[in-house]
Amino acid sequence: MQWLNINDAGFEGAFRKIVNDRRDGDANVTRQVDTILSDVRARGDAALSELTARFDNHTLSSDTDWAISAEECKAAFDGLDADLRDALTLAATRIRTYHEAQLPEDRDYTDADGVRLGARWHPVDAAGLYVPGGRAAYPSSLLMNAIPAKVAGVKRLAVVTPTPKGVVNPLVLAAAHLAGISEIWRVGGAQAVGALAYGTERIKRVDVITGPGNAWVAEAKRQLYGVVGIDMVAGPSEILVIADGQNNPEWIAADLLSQAEHDPNAQSILITDDAGFARQVEDQVDVQSAMLATKNVAQKSWQDHGVIIQVDDIAQSIDLANDLAAEHVELAVDNPQPLFDGIRHAGSIFIGRYAPEAVGDYVAGPNHVLPTGRRARFASGLSVLDFMKRSSFIELDEAALKAIGPAAATLAHAEGLPAHAISIESRLK
Amino acid sequence: MQWLNINDAGFEGAFRKIVNDRRDGDANVTRQVDTILSDVRARGDAALSELTARFDNHTLSSDTDWAISAEECKAAFDGLDADLRDALTLAATRIRTYHEAQLPEDRDYTDADGVRLGARWHPVDAAGLYVPGGRAAYPSSLLMNAIPAKVAGVKRLAVVTPTPKGVVNPLVLAAAHLAGISEIWRVGGAQAVGALAYGTERIKRVDVITGPGNAWVAEAKRQLYGVVGIDMVAGPSEILVIADGQNNPEWIAADLLSQAEHDPNAQSILITDDAGFARQVEDQVDVQSAMLATKNVAQKSWQDHGVIIQVDDIAQSIDLANDLAAEHVELAVDNPQPLFDGIRHAGSIFIGRYAPEAVGDYVAGPNHVLPTGRRARFASGLSVLDFMKRSSFIELDEAALKAIGPAAATLAHAEGLPAHAISIESRLK
């Protein structure tokens, strides 16, 4: 953990280093993924089988080796404890409600020159959702990816998820049932992403691939961007907590640890104007992390990437937050609105002392798939729009073409594109 | 040019080949771009200078070698012929009007559980626009990229454009003046894209890079996706014209040639239910293309990539169009609305006999930067949204956390993330 004071001589350099630090990326992964994708593209299911045997220790031969049925998902859902089933259902309902309001509106109007103009939105035909297996098998991620796609109106949703040694995660299956998924393939890694993008004998090609994964999955999506649409290049998780001295240090320590426990490369940053409070939080992080089942990951993350930044005035945190462009930003102060109004770059903002980030991971409603690695400078969280696209349109009659066509022909001539000009002028002869 | 009949035995295979044909991509370009980007990242302006001397035959030493001033742009605009100035101004006005209506609305509401939820949109801080030099120096592209960024509220717009042998294009400068651009760098190619993404001593880093370019520029953007936002991976242009036999073959031939003249790899496709009409169009393409200043490019494109598809019933074109997911689709029929309603995948649709695609390139209003290479399956044309991003937000008080927090804690425990659960439970103790 690093402790910085905004008044220290070296502050600007140390802070800049944190902003520019890339906690992801590895040239080896790039090459390995390139090889895997070429193999899946060339040999389809045969390559998938070999790679799944090698990486997941799972043999793909019978149909049930390949796929999980809707009946198995329903059985998993029915078999859940009631409180877990209720929690999952509450999450699905709140996520659906929030995302339904994201549906874009078509435009269709005729302007003063008689030109009909507009734009129509359509869902993609098919979306592929990556759901991690093993340690990080999160039913919440399945809901966060599947529900926006369903709300967008996507007809076909294909889930891929690795089942190491054949083991499936019943919570993920239950979430798939709740989200109305009926196509689940037991493959993972870069090879699963390649299968979704190129298609194989068994797995039909999709148009968009979303969902979290490890470095190989993220790199596969990056390499296939353009062949398919993808949600984002995802990196390790991060949280920035802006807190005055009036918070309970236990709460803030838990918030910092809730990101740290995700990944040894996750980053938790506290900005506060109260050094005594910061020291209490630091102590609490040590006390709490020692008791966590996720202790090894959480402690490593905090040790390697944790930061406490001490400022004179909490208002100074606005500029720092905009430079950090963090995935999650908490505003644990009495009057959070001015801070909220000043923060332009953040994936998601948690306002007030009773809004721990974890609520947003599960049940608040907004998507928990958010831009990491300072990408909130230019990227947004996952939404219904990631599963839709827009066609613009133009309709002209002879009078409308007479009104605006000559200017277009003039520009076409000036750009040295005579056929462009002829296509207009021949209609106006 | 290929002629296909939907009733021929080999139709499905031949059509599938056209759909899957990739007219772009080259592994050599990938490696060269990788080398250039690493060099610019490591050595900044020194690398830029060397690469610009080598590729553009332009020496970067004095400030005026490096940049074009706002005064030069104003002088170029003032020096235009009146009809060209008026045409450019009409284009800018119509483009601005269309894009202003794309500005998204923020959401901010409190739901029945007392949870305040919403999303706020902000522009990116800085956008970089690539404007090609040399043969394909299009002022219209500058307007189509710069105006949406300005409408989005982007504070800093940095244009890069190569000036081979030091030659600048006055039309591009005039368009820059009209769009309110005051930062123009005389660099191009992958090196210019790298400078915008990483920043150099002279050129400050941007957040989003848009604009057309050759294969090196497109590959540089693809490789830097994630470091910055980009508009799309762009490939050669394409048009699909759906026309019955009641059209003037001269008009339709000009429409096909207006794409063909862009690039030898461009693709023009005609679908018609009238074989005699198709033959007339074919003849007209030959007659007109022989007279074009762009004849070499247009004839090569038509010869290598042109297609005529003969159908029995014009309604059959809907499924074909959705498979082709073309950048531009023209509907030159008497009653275009049913076709329009059926086409889900297209960059932009031109409705009726008096809507040649070229009108959309310049003055109609919608953006002419559109998805190519079947990417309209999942991508949209450039819009104001490409220069903005959304932060979701959540505000809870104690009562709201009591209402939805326990479900989140249940899910956190089930996912094996105890610190997530503690961050909620410690607040509810």
XYZ file of N, CA, C and O in Angstrom, chain B residues 37-170:
536
model
N 3.968 1.740 -34.107
C 3.352 2.208 -32.853
C 4.340 2.119 -31.689
O 4.409 3.030 -30.851
N 5.115 1.035 -31.635
C 6.108 0.907 -30.560
C 7.134 2.027 -30.643
O 7.557 2.581 -29.623
N 7.517 2.356 -31.857
C 8.516 3.398 -32.059
C 7.980 4.765 -31.603
O 8.666 5.509 -30.880
N 6.766 5.082 -31.993
C 6.174 6.379 -31.600
C 5.983 6.437 -30.089
O 6.226 7.473 -29.450
N 5.579 5.308 -29.503
C 5.378 5.275 -28.055
C 6.699 5.518 -27.327
O 6.753 6.243 -26.328
N 7.785 4.930 -27.844
C 9.067 5.017 -27.152
C 9.769 6.350 -27.407
O 10.364 6.926 -26.507
N 9.709 6.863 -28.627
C 10.545 8.007 -28.976
C 9.768 9.265 -29.341
O 10.367 10.299 -29.673
N 8.441 9.202 -29.324
C 7.637 10.408 -29.481
C 7.924 11.182 -30.753
O 7.984 10.596 -31.844
N 8.124 12.498 -30.601
C 8.271 13.380 -31.762
C 9.438 13.009 -32.668
O 9.371 13.210 -33.890
N 10.512 12.467 -32.084
C 11.666 12.078 -32.918
C 11.238 10.987 -33.908
O 11.563 11.052 -35.106
N 10.469 10.008 -33.419
C 9.976 8.947 -34.303
C 9.024 9.523 -35.349
O 9.094 9.183 -36.533
N 8.139 10.405 -34.900
C 7.185 11.044 -35.827
C 7.909 11.752 -36.970
O 7.522 11.641 -38.135
N 8.951 12.497 -36.613
C 9.718 13.244 -37.630
C 10.325 12.295 -38.654
O 10.208 12.512 -39.858
N 10.970 11.258 -38.161
C 11.622 10.332 -39.091
C 10.611 9.636 -39.995
O 10.819 9.515 -41.200
N 9.507 9.176 -39.408
C 8.511 8.443 -40.193
C 7.822 9.358 -41.206
O 7.505 8.948 -42.317
N 7.616 10.628 -40.819
C 6.971 11.570 -41.731
C 7.906 11.929 -42.891
O 7.469 12.073 -44.038
N 9.188 12.038 -42.595
C 10.151 12.268 -43.677
C 10.149 11.071 -44.629
O 10.153 11.226 -45.852
N 10.105 9.864 -44.055
C 10.192 8.671 -44.894
C 8.928 8.434 -45.723
O 8.984 8.229 -46.918
N 7.763 8.491 -45.071
C 6.519 8.114 -45.764
C 5.878 9.287 -46.521
O 5.244 9.089 -47.549
N 5.994 10.508 -45.980
C 5.296 11.640 -46.600
C 6.247 12.591 -47.313
O 5.789 13.581 -47.901
N 7.548 12.327 -47.206
C 8.505 13.222 -47.848
C 8.303 14.662 -47.351
O 8.337 15.613 -48.128
N 8.050 14.791 -46.071
C 7.801 16.109 -45.475
C 8.655 16.243 -44.207
O 8.605 15.381 -43.326
N 9.448 17.323 -44.143
C 10.357 17.529 -43.021
C 9.661 18.296 -41.903
O 9.091 19.367 -42.140
N 9.708 17.757 -40.699
C 9.115 18.436 -39.545
C 10.230 19.115 -38.764
O 10.971 18.461 -38.036
N 10.382 20.426 -38.940
C 11.349 21.115 -38.073
C 10.709 22.347 -37.427
O 10.458 22.341 -36.234
N 10.381 23.375 -38.207
C 9.764 24.574 -37.610
C 8.330 24.274 -37.167
O 7.742 23.261 -37.565
N 7.774 25.182 -36.369
C 6.390 25.012 -35.914
C 5.421 24.916 -37.078
O 4.422 24.186 -37.010
N 5.671 25.672 -38.158
C 4.741 25.638 -39.294
C 4.891 24.352 -40.110
O 4.002 24.010 -40.880
N 6.023 23.655 -39.971
C 6.106 22.315 -40.560
C 5.197 21.349 -39.800
O 4.658 20.408 -40.372
N 5.092 21.591 -38.510
C 4.355 20.662 -37.659
C 2.840 20.881 -37.717
O 2.077 19.927 -37.695
N 2.448 22.158 -37.745
C 1.019 22.427 -37.540
C 0.491 23.435 -38.552
O 1.242 24.246 -39.091
N -0.805 23.352 -38.791
C -1.497 24.329 -39.633
C -2.320 25.206 -38.700
O -3.025 24.701 -37.820
N -2.220 26.521 -38.887
C -2.885 27.438 -37.948
C -4.340 27.679 -38.326
O -4.760 27.460 -39.469
N -5.091 28.142 -37.357
C -6.491 28.511 -37.594
C -6.586 29.616 -38.635
O -7.557 29.673 -39.410
N -5.570 30.494 -38.687
C -5.587 31.588 -39.676
C -5.495 31.035 -41.102
O -6.205 31.501 -42.002
N -4.622 30.027 -41.279
C -4.526 29.412 -42.611
C -5.857 28.780 -43.015
O -6.246 28.821 -44.188
N -6.534 28.179 -42.043
C -7.824 27.544 -42.353
C -8.862 28.591 -42.748
O -9.621 28.408 -43.698
N -8.877 29.704 -42.012
C -9.824 30.769 -42.331
C -9.536 31.326 -43.731
O -10.455 31.556 -44.536
N -8.250 31.522 -44.029
C -7.882 32.050 -45.352
C -8.333 31.082 -46.451
O -8.829 31.517 -47.507
N -8.183 29.772 -46.196
C -8.608 28.783 -47.199
C -10.119 28.856 -47.409
O -10.611 28.796 -48.537
N -10.856 29.022 -46.303
C -12.317 29.112 -46.414
C -12.721 30.370 -47.185
O -13.556 30.322 -48.094
N -12.110 31.496 -46.817
C -12.449 32.762 -47.488
C -12.087 32.724 -48.968
O -12.711 33.402 -49.783
N -11.078 31.919 -49.318
C -10.634 31.859 -50.708
C -11.435 30.923 -51.599
O -11.193 30.854 -52.800
N -12.400 30.210 -51.021
C -13.200 29.279 -51.834
C -14.136 30.020 -52.780
O -14.604 31.113 -52.469
N -14.440 29.392 -53.939
C -15.523 29.899 -54.790
C -16.821 29.922 -53.983
O -17.044 29.060 -53.136
N -17.658 30.887 -54.313
C -18.887 31.071 -53.521
C -19.755 29.818 -53.505
O -20.298 29.439 -52.464
N -19.894 29.131 -54.655
C -20.801 27.968 -54.679
C -20.261 26.818 -53.821
O -21.029 26.097 -53.185
N -18.947 26.707 -53.789
C -18.338 25.665 -52.969
C -18.469 26.006 -51.475
O -18.755 25.145 -50.637
N -18.281 27.288 -51.168
C -18.427 27.733 -49.779
C -19.864 27.517 -49.307
O -20.103 27.039 -48.201
N -20.819 27.838 -50.185
C -22.228 27.639 -49.832
C -22.556 26.152 -49.658
O -23.293 25.774 -48.746
N -22.014 25.323 -50.542
C -22.289 23.881 -50.463
C -21.725 23.301 -49.169
O -22.386 22.524 -48.468
N -20.511 23.713 -48.840
C -19.877 23.237 -47.609
C -20.662 23.708 -46.378
O -20.858 22.961 -45.413
N -21.131 24.941 -46.429
C -21.897 25.501 -45.314
C -23.245 24.796 -45.158
O -23.667 24.483 -44.037
N -23.907 24.516 -46.286
C -25.175 23.774 -46.226
C -24.940 22.385 -45.614
O -25.698 21.940 -44.742
N -23.877 21.730 -46.074
C -23.556 20.401 -45.530
C -23.350 20.476 -44.020
O -23.941 19.701 -43.261
N -22.533 21.436 -43.576
C -22.234 21.558 -42.143
C -23.503 21.809 -41.340
O -23.719 21.219 -40.273
N -24.362 22.664 -41.852
C -25.597 23.006 -41.140
C -26.510 21.788 -41.016
O -27.047 21.502 -39.944
N -26.684 21.069 -42.128
C -27.584 19.908 -42.095
C -27.008 18.779 -41.240
O -27.746 18.097 -40.522
N -25.711 18.576 -41.307
C -25.073 17.537 -40.478
C -25.252 17.889 -39.000
O -25.600 17.048 -38.170
N -25.042 19.171 -38.662
C -25.159 19.595 -37.266
C -26.582 19.377 -36.758
O -26.788 18.825 -35.674
N -27.568 19.765 -37.545
C -28.965 19.627 -37.133
C -29.318 18.164 -36.862
O -29.935 17.830 -35.846
N -28.904 17.290 -37.791
C -29.221 15.864 -37.616
C -28.580 15.310 -36.348
O -29.200 14.554 -35.599
N -27.327 15.702 -36.107
C -26.599 15.117 -34.975
C -27.006 15.716 -33.628
O -26.892 15.045 -32.598
N -27.474 16.956 -33.637
C -27.912 17.560 -32.364
C -29.025 16.746 -31.725
O -29.104 16.621 -30.497
N -29.875 16.161 -32.562
C -30.995 15.372 -32.021
C -30.533 14.020 -31.469
O -31.319 13.288 -30.872
N -29.255 13.677 -31.666
C -28.728 12.424 -31.091
C -28.287 12.575 -29.643
O -27.972 11.562 -28.992
N -28.202 13.803 -29.152
C -27.702 14.003 -27.782
C -28.550 13.204 -26.798
O -29.770 13.342 -26.761
N -27.921 12.350 -25.993
C -28.687 11.490 -25.091
C -29.175 12.253 -23.865
O -28.609 13.273 -23.478
N -30.215 11.723 -23.256
C -30.739 12.356 -22.037
C -30.244 11.626 -20.795
O -30.185 10.401 -20.766
N -29.906 12.393 -19.778
C -29.552 11.804 -18.494
C -30.795 11.210 -17.836
O -31.920 11.604 -18.147
N -30.580 10.256 -16.935
C -31.686 9.690 -16.152
C -31.359 9.904 -14.678
O -30.212 9.781 -14.276
N -32.363 10.201 -13.886
C -32.168 10.432 -12.448
C -33.527 10.267 -11.778
O -34.398 11.121 -11.932
N -33.729 9.155 -11.075
C -35.039 8.903 -10.470
C -34.870 8.076 -9.201
O -33.825 7.470 -8.977
N -35.876 8.075 -8.391
C -35.857 7.273 -7.157
C -36.969 6.248 -7.244
O -38.117 6.600 -7.540
N -36.633 4.982 -7.020
C -37.645 3.942 -7.211
C -38.398 3.641 -5.915
O -38.188 4.286 -4.881
N -39.292 2.671 -5.973
C -40.193 2.371 -4.862
C -39.443 1.918 -3.604
O -39.948 2.055 -2.484
N -38.238 1.360 -3.778
C -37.438 0.948 -2.615
C -36.616 2.095 -2.028
O -35.813 1.873 -1.118
N -36.776 3.311 -2.584
C -36.022 4.450 -2.079
C -34.610 4.533 -2.629
O -33.774 5.277 -2.111
N -34.330 3.780 -3.677
C -33.007 3.806 -4.297
C -33.001 4.842 -5.414
O -33.842 4.797 -6.315
N -32.084 5.814 -5.300
C -31.915 6.778 -6.390
C -31.001 6.147 -7.441
O -29.931 5.628 -7.125
N -31.437 6.177 -8.666
C -30.728 5.509 -9.755
C -30.665 6.423 -10.964
O -31.510 7.295 -11.130
N -29.703 6.159 -11.821
C -29.685 6.909 -13.062
C -28.402 6.750 -13.818
O -27.594 5.858 -13.551
N -28.236 7.626 -14.791
C -27.045 7.621 -15.635
C -26.830 9.038 -16.140
O -27.784 9.748 -16.456
N -25.572 9.445 -16.147
C -25.208 10.759 -16.661
C -24.250 10.594 -17.827
O -23.306 9.813 -17.737
N -24.466 11.347 -18.873
C -23.582 11.342 -20.037
C -22.612 12.508 -19.969
O -22.999 13.623 -19.615
N -21.362 12.251 -20.311
C -20.366 13.313 -20.441
C -19.600 13.119 -21.741
O -19.364 11.979 -22.149
N -19.161 14.209 -22.356
C -18.278 14.063 -23.509
C -16.895 13.607 -23.056
O -16.517 13.794 -21.900
N -16.138 13.001 -23.956
C -14.727 12.749 -23.658
C -14.018 14.094 -23.607
O -14.511 15.097 -24.135
N -12.856 14.123 -22.955
C -12.121 15.391 -22.860
C -11.513 15.802 -24.201
O -11.483 16.983 -24.540
N -10.990 14.824 -24.936
C -10.272 15.158 -26.173
C -10.474 14.076 -27.214
O -10.448 12.886 -26.902
N -10.695 14.495 -28.446
C -10.856 13.552 -29.557
C -9.841 13.863 -30.640
O -9.538 15.032 -30.900
N -9.319 12.829 -31.258
C -8.409 12.969 -32.387
C -9.112 12.536 -33.663
O -9.782 11.515 -33.677
N -8.992 13.350 -34.713
C -9.646 13.026 -35.978
C -8.592 12.789 -37.043
O -7.743 13.656 -37.281
N -8.669 11.642 -37.681
C -7.755 11.370 -38.780
C -8.398 11.851 -40.074
O -9.529 11.480 -40.395
N -7.668 12.673 -40.829
C -8.161 13.147 -42.123
C -7.125 12.758 -43.180
O -5.992 13.220 -43.126
N -7.506 11.891 -44.120
C -6.528 11.443 -45.113
C -6.037 12.609 -45.958
O -6.756 13.588 -46.185
N -4.801 12.502 -46.425
C -4.271 13.483 -47.375
C -4.174 12.828 -48.726
O -4.687 11.739 -48.937
N -3.519 13.490 -49.656
C -3.310 12.914 -50.988
C -4.610 12.725 -51.744
O -5.543 13.522 -51.601
N -4.701 11.616 -52.500
C -5.831 11.375 -53.404
C -7.182 11.491 -52.706
O -8.109 12.119 -53.208
N -7.291 10.863 -51.531
C -8.589 10.794 -50.870
C -8.708 11.850 -49.766
O -8.979 11.534 -48.624
N -8.457 13.113 -50.099
C -8.560 14.180 -49.100
C -9.964 14.757 -49.149
O -10.285 15.552 -50.010
N -10.790 14.327 -48.214
C -12.206 14.649 -48.307
C -12.631 15.638 -47.227
O -12.723 15.279 -46.050
N -12.951 16.864 -47.604
C -13.475 17.813 -46.609
C -14.762 17.296 -45.964
O -15.025 17.564 -44.797
N -15.558 16.522 -46.728
C -16.814 16.007 -46.169
C -16.529 15.089 -44.975
O -17.281 15.086 -44.000
N -15.435 14.312 -45.044
C -15.103 13.435 -43.918
C -14.718 14.230 -42.687
O -15.042 13.850 -41.555
N -14.027 15.356 -42.912
C -13.697 16.187 -41.755
C -14.975 16.668 -41.070
O -15.117 16.573 -39.845
N -15.933 17.158 -41.874
C -17.201 17.618 -41.278
C -17.920 16.468 -40.559
O -18.442 16.642 -39.450
N -17.951 15.292 -41.169
C -18.704 14.156 -40.620
C -18.104 13.661 -39.300
O -18.805 13.051 -38.494
N -16.808 13.881 -39.109
C -16.169 13.478 -37.852
C -16.157 14.606 -36.821
O -16.412 14.378 -35.639
N -15.867 15.815 -37.277
C -15.699 16.922 -36.332
C -17.030 17.400 -35.754
O -17.118 17.714 -34.563
N -18.067 17.446 -36.589
C -19.328 18.025 -36.108
C -19.960 17.190 -34.989
O -20.354 17.751 -33.956
N -20.046 15.864 -35.114
C -20.581 15.097 -33.971
C -19.765 15.290 -32.686
O -20.336 15.331 -31.589
N -18.455 15.412 -32.817
C -17.609 15.618 -31.626
C -17.923 16.976 -30.991
O -18.036 17.091 -29.767
N -18.055 17.994 -31.834
C -18.405 19.332 -31.321
C -19.783 19.314 -30.662
O -19.983 19.882 -29.585
N -20.741 18.658 -31.318
C -22.102 18.588 -30.773
C -22.086 17.851 -29.430
O -22.802 18.215 -28.498
N -21.248 16.839 -29.313
C -21.139 16.081 -28.056
C -20.585 16.946 -26.927
O -20.782 16.638 -25.760
N -19.887 18.033 -27.285
C -19.329 18.910 -26.267
C -17.861 18.656 -25.988
O -17.334 19.094 -24.947
N -17.185 17.959 -26.886
C -15.761 17.676 -26.692
C -14.986 19.000 -26.734
O -15.116 19.769 -27.681
N -14.173 19.230 -25.679
C -13.471 20.509 -25.559
C -12.316 20.604 -26.556
O -12.088 21.655 -27.139
N -11.545 19.537 -26.671
C -10.351 19.596 -27.527
C -10.480 18.623 -28.696
O -10.682 17.429 -28.500
N -10.365 19.162 -29.910
C -10.366 18.337 -31.121
C -9.020 18.504 -31.798
O -8.636 19.615 -32.169
N -8.298 17.405 -31.962
C -6.992 17.456 -32.618
C -7.079 16.700 -33.938
O -7.396 15.513 -33.958
N -6.844 17.407 -35.037
C -6.840 16.765 -36.351
C -5.414 16.379 -36.712
O -4.476 17.135 -36.468
N -5.241 15.186 -37.272
C -3.957 14.825 -37.902
C -4.234 14.567 -39.376
O -5.223 13.934 -39.726
N -3.364 15.087 -40.220
C -3.523 14.869 -41.660
C -2.154 14.921 -42.326
O -1.365 15.825 -42.051
N -1.853 13.938 -43.141
C -0.548 13.963 -43.803
C -0.518 15.030 -44.895
O -1.530 15.285 -45.551
N 0.641 15.673 -45.067
C 0.784 16.656 -46.148
C 1.976 16.214 -47.003
O 3.082 16.728 -46.853
N 1.737 15.237 -47.892
C 2.839 14.679 -48.678
C 3.596 15.772 -49.435
O 2.967 16.646 -50.056
N 4.910 15.741 -49.347
C 5.772 16.773 -49.926
C 5.370 18.174 -49.459
O 5.575 19.161 -50.170
N 4.732 18.265 -48.312
C 4.373 19.566 -47.763
C 3.096 20.173 -48.323
O 2.683 21.262 -47.926
N 2.426 19.450 -49.240
C 1.242 20.021 -49.892
C -0.003 19.851 -49.012
O -0.327 18.746 -48.593
N -0.676 20.964 -48.741
C -1.921 20.895 -47.979
C -3.101 21.020 -48.934
O -2.972 21.568 -50.026
N -4.260 20.513 -48.504
C -5.458 20.565 -49.331
C -6.359 21.691 -48.825
O -6.891 21.617 -47.717
N -6.519 22.747 -49.620
C -7.271 23.925 -49.143
C -8.715 23.610 -48.766
O -9.266 24.232 -47.846
